[in-house]
PDB file of C-alpha atoms in Angstrom:
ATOM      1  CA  UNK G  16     -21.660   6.439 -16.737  1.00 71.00           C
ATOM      2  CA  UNK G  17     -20.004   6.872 -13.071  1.00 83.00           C
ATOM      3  CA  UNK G  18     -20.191  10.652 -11.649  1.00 90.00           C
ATOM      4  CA  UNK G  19     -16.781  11.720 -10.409  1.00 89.00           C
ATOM      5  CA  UNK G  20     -18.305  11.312  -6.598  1.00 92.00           C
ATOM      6  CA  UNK G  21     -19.669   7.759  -7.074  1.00 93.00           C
ATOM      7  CA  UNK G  22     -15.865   6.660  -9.094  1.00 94.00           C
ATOM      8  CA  UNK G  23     -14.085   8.460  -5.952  1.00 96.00           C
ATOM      9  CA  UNK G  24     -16.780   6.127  -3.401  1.00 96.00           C
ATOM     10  CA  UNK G  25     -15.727   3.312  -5.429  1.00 96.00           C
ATOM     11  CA  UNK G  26     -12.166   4.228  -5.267  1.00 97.00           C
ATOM     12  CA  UNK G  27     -12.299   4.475  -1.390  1.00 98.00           C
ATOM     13  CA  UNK G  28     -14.142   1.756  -0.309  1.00 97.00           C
ATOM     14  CA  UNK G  29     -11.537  -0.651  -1.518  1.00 98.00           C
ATOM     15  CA  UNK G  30      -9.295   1.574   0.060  1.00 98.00           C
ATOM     16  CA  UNK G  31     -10.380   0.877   3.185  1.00 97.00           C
ATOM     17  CA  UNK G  32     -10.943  -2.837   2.799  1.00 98.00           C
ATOM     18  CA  UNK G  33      -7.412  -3.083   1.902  1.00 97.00           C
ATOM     19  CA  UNK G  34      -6.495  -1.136   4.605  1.00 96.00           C
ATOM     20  CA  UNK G  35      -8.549  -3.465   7.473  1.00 96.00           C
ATOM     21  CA  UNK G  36      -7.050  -6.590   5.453  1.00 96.00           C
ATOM     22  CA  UNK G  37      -3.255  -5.367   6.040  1.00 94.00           C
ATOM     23  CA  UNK G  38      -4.486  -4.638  10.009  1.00 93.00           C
ATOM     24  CA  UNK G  39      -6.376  -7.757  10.299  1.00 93.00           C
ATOM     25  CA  UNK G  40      -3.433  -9.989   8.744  1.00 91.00           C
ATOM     26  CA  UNK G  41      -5.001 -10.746   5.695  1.00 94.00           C
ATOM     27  CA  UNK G  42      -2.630 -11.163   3.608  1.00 93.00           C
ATOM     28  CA  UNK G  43      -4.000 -13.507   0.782  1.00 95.00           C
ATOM     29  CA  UNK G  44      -6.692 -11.739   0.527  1.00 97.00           C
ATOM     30  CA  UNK G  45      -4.981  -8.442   0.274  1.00 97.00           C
ATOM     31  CA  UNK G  46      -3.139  -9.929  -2.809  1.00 97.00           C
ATOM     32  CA  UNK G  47      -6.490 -10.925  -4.579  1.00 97.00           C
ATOM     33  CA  UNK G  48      -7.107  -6.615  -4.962  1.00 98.00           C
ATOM     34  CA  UNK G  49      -4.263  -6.779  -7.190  1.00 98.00           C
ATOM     35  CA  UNK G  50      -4.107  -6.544 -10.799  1.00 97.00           C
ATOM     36  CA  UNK G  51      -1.091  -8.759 -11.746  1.00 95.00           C
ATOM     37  CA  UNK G  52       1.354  -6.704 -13.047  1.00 95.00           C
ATOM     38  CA  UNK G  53       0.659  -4.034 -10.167  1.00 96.00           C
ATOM     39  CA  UNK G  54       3.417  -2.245  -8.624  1.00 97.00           C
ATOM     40  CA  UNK G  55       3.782  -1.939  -4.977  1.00 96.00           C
ATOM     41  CA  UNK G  56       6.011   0.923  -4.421  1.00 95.00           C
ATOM     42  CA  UNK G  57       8.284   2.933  -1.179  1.00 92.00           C
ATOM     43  CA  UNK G  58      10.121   5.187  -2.865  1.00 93.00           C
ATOM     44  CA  UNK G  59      13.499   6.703  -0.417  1.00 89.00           C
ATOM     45  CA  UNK G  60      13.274   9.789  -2.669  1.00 90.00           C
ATOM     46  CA  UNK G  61       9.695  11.608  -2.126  1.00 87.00           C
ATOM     47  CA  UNK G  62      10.045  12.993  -5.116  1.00 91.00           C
ATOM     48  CA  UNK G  63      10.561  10.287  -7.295  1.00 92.00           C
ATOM     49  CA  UNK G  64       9.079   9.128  -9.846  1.00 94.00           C
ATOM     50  CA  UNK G  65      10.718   6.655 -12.121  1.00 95.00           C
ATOM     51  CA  UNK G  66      10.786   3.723  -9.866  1.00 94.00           C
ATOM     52  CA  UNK G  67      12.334   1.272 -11.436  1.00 91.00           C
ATOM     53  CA  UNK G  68      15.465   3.246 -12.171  1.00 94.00           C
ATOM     54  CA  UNK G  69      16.042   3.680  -8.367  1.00 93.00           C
ATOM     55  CA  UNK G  70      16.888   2.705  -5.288  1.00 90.00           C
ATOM     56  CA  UNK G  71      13.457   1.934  -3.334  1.00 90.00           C
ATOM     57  CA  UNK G  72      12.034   0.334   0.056  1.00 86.00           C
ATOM     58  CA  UNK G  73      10.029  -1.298  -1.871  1.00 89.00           C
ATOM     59  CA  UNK G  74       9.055  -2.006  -5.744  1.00 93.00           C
ATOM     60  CA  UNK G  75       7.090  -4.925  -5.672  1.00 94.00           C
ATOM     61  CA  UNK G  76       5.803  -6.677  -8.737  1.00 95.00           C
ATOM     62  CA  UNK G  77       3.245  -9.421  -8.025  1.00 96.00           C
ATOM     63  CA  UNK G  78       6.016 -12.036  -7.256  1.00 96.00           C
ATOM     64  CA  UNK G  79       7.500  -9.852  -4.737  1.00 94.00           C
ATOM     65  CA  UNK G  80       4.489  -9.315  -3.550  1.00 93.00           C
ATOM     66  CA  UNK G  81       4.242 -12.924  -2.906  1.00 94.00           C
ATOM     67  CA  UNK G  82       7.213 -13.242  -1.819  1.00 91.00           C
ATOM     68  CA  UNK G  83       6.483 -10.267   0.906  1.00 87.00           C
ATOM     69  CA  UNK G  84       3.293 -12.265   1.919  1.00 90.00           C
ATOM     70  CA  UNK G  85       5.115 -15.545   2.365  1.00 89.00           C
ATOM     71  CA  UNK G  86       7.657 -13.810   4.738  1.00 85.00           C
ATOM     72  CA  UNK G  87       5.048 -13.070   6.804  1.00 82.00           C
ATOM     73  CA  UNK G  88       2.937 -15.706   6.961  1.00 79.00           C
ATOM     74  CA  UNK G  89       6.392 -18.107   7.623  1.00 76.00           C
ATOM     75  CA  UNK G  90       7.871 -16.208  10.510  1.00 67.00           C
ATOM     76  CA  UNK G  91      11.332 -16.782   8.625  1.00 65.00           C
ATOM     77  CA  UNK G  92      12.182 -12.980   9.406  1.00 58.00           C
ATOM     78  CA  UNK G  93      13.098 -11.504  12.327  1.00 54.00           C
ATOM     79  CA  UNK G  94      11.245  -8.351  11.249  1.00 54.00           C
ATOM     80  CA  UNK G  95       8.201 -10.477  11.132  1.00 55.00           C
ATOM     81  CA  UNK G  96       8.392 -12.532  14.287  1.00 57.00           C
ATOM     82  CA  UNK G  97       6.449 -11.872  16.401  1.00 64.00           C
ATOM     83  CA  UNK G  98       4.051  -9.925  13.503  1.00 69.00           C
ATOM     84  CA  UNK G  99       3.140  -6.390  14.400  1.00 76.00           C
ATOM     85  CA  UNK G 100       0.022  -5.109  15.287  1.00 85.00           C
ATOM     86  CA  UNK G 101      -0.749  -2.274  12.709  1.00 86.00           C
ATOM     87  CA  UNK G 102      -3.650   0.273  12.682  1.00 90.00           C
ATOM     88  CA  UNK G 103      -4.159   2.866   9.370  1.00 92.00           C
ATOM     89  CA  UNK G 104      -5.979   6.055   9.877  1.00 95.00           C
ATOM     90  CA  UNK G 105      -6.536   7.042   5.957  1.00 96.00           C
ATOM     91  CA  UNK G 106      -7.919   9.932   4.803  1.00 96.00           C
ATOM     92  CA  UNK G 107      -8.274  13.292   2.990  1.00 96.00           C
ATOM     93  CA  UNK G 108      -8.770  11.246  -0.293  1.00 98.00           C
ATOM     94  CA  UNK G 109      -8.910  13.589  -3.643  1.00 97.00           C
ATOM     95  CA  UNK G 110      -9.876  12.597  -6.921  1.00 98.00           C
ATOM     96  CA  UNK G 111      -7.128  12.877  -9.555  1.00 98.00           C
ATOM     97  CA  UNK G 112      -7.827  11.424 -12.436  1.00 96.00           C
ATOM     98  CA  UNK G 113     -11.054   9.240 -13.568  1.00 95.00           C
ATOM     99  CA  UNK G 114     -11.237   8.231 -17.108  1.00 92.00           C
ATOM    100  CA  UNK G 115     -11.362   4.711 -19.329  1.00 86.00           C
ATOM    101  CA  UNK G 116     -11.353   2.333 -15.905  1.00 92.00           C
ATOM    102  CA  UNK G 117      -8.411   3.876 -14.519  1.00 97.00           C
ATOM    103  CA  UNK G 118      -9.373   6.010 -10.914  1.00 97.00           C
ATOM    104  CA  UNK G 119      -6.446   7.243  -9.705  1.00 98.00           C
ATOM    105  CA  UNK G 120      -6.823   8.982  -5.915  1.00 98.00           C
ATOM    106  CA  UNK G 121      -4.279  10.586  -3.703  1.00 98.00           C
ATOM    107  CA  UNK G 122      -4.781  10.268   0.054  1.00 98.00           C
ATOM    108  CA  UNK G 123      -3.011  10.113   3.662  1.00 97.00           C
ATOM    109  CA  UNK G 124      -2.287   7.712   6.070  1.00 96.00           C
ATOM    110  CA  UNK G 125      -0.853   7.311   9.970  1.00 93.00           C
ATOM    111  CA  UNK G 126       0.106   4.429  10.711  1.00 89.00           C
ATOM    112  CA  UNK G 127       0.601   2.717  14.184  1.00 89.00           C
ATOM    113  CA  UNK G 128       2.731  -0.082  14.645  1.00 84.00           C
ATOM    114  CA  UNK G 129       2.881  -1.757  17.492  1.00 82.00           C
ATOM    115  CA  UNK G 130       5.366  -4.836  18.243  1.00 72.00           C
ATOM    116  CA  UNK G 131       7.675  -6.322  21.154  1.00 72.00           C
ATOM    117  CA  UNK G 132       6.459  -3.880  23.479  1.00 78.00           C
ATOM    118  CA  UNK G 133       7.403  -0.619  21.014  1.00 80.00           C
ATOM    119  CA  UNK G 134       5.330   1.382  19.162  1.00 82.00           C
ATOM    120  CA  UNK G 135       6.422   3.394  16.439  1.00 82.00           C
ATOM    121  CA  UNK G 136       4.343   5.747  13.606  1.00 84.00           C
ATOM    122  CA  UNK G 137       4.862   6.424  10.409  1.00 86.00           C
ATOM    123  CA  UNK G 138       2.698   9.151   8.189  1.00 91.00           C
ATOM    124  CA  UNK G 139       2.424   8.761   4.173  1.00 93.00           C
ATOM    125  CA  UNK G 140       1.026  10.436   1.214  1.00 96.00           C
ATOM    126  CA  UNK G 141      -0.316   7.930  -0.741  1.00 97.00           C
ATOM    127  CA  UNK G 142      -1.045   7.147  -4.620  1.00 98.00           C
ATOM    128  CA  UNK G 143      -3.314   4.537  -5.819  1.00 98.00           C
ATOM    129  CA  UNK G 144      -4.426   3.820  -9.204  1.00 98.00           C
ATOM    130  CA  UNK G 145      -6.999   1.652  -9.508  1.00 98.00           C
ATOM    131  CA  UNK G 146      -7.972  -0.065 -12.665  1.00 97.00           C
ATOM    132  CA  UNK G 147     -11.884  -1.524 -13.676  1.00 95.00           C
ATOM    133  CA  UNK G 148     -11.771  -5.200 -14.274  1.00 93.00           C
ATOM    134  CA  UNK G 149     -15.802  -6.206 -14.831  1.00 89.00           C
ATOM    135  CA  UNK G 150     -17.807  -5.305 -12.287  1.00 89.00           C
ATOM    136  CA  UNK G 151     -14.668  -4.489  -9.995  1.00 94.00           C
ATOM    137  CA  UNK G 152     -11.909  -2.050  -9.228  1.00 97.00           C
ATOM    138  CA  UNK G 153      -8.296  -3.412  -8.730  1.00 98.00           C
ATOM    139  CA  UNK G 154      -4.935  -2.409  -7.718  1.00 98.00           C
ATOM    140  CA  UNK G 155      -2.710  -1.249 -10.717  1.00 98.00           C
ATOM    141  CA  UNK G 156      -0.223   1.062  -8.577  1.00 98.00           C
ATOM    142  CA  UNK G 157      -0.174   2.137  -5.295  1.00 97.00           C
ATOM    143  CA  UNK G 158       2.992   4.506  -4.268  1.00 97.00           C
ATOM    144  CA  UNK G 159       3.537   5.158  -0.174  1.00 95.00           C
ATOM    145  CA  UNK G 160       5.730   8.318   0.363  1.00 95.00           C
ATOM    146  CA  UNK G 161       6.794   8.525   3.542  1.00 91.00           C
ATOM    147  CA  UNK G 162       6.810  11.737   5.357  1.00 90.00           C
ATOM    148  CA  UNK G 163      10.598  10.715   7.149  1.00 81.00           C
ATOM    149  CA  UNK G 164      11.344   8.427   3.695  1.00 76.00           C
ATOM    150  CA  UNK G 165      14.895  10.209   3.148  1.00 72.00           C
ATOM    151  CA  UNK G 166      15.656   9.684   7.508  1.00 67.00           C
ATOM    152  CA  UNK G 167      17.279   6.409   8.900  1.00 66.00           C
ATOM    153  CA  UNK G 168      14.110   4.113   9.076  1.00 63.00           C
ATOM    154  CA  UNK G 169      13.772   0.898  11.174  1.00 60.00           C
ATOM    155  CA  UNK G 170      12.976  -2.098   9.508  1.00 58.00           C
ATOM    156  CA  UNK G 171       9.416  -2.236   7.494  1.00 62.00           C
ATOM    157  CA  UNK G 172       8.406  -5.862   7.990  1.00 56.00           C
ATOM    158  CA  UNK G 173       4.958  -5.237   7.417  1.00 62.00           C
ATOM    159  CA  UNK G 174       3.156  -3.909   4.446  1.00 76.00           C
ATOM    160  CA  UNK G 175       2.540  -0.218   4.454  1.00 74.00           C
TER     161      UNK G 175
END
């Protein structure tokens, strides 16, 4: 049986590696962390919390997800071309809920983006559950809410 501190250490260290596979343009392998029917989501609306019913940046399943991935891979987007440089911060992580494989852990993140000579920030709450396949822990949900979500935003090319 995992103690609620060893299930949170589990719970952030894939948090990071996700994190340092977004930054380091590792896409593929940031897809591989996913359970398949995961949901990548941006809600406008920071207090949202039926996603499907509304308007989103984002609600990915896994073939948007793919889809996402391609796009940046391809250089087919302007958004994408030339790809940012990105840099999380994350942080303050808290333990929410820990029970029958499911972890699910609330923490923040800043954000740096850096592209064509501009640099701009953006600061999130963030959601993830994380569900226990085997011997390892994978993406089930992770929800970004946006500090500035509901103010005019610039395109998101990249994955948050």
């Amino acid at each position: 049986m995992m103690t609620p501190e060893s299930q949170l250490f589990a719970a952030v260290t894939l948090i990071n590696l996700e994190g340092d596979l977004l930054d380091q343009g590792e896409f593929t392998a940031w897809l591989d962390l996913w359970q398949h029917d995961g949901l990548y989501v941006v809600p406008i609306d920071p207090n949202e919390t039926d996603f499907k019913n509304t308007l989103n940046y984002a609600c990915d399943d896994h073939h948007m997800r793919e889809k996402r991935v391609h796009r940046l891979y391809s250089g087919e987007s302007i958004s994408t071309t030339p790809r940012a440089r990105t840099l999380r911060t994350l942080s303050r992580f808290r333990l929410l809920e820990a029970n029958d494989g499911l972890i699910v852990v609330r923490g923040a993140q800043s954000l740096w983006e850096h592209r064509k000579g501009h640099s701009r920030h953006y600061a999130a709450d963030i959601t993830w559950q994380l569900q226990r396949e085997g011997d390892r822990l994978r993406i089930q949900q992770k929800v970004i809410r946006l500090v500035n979500s509901d103010d005019v935003l610039h395109s998101i090319g990249y994955i948050l």
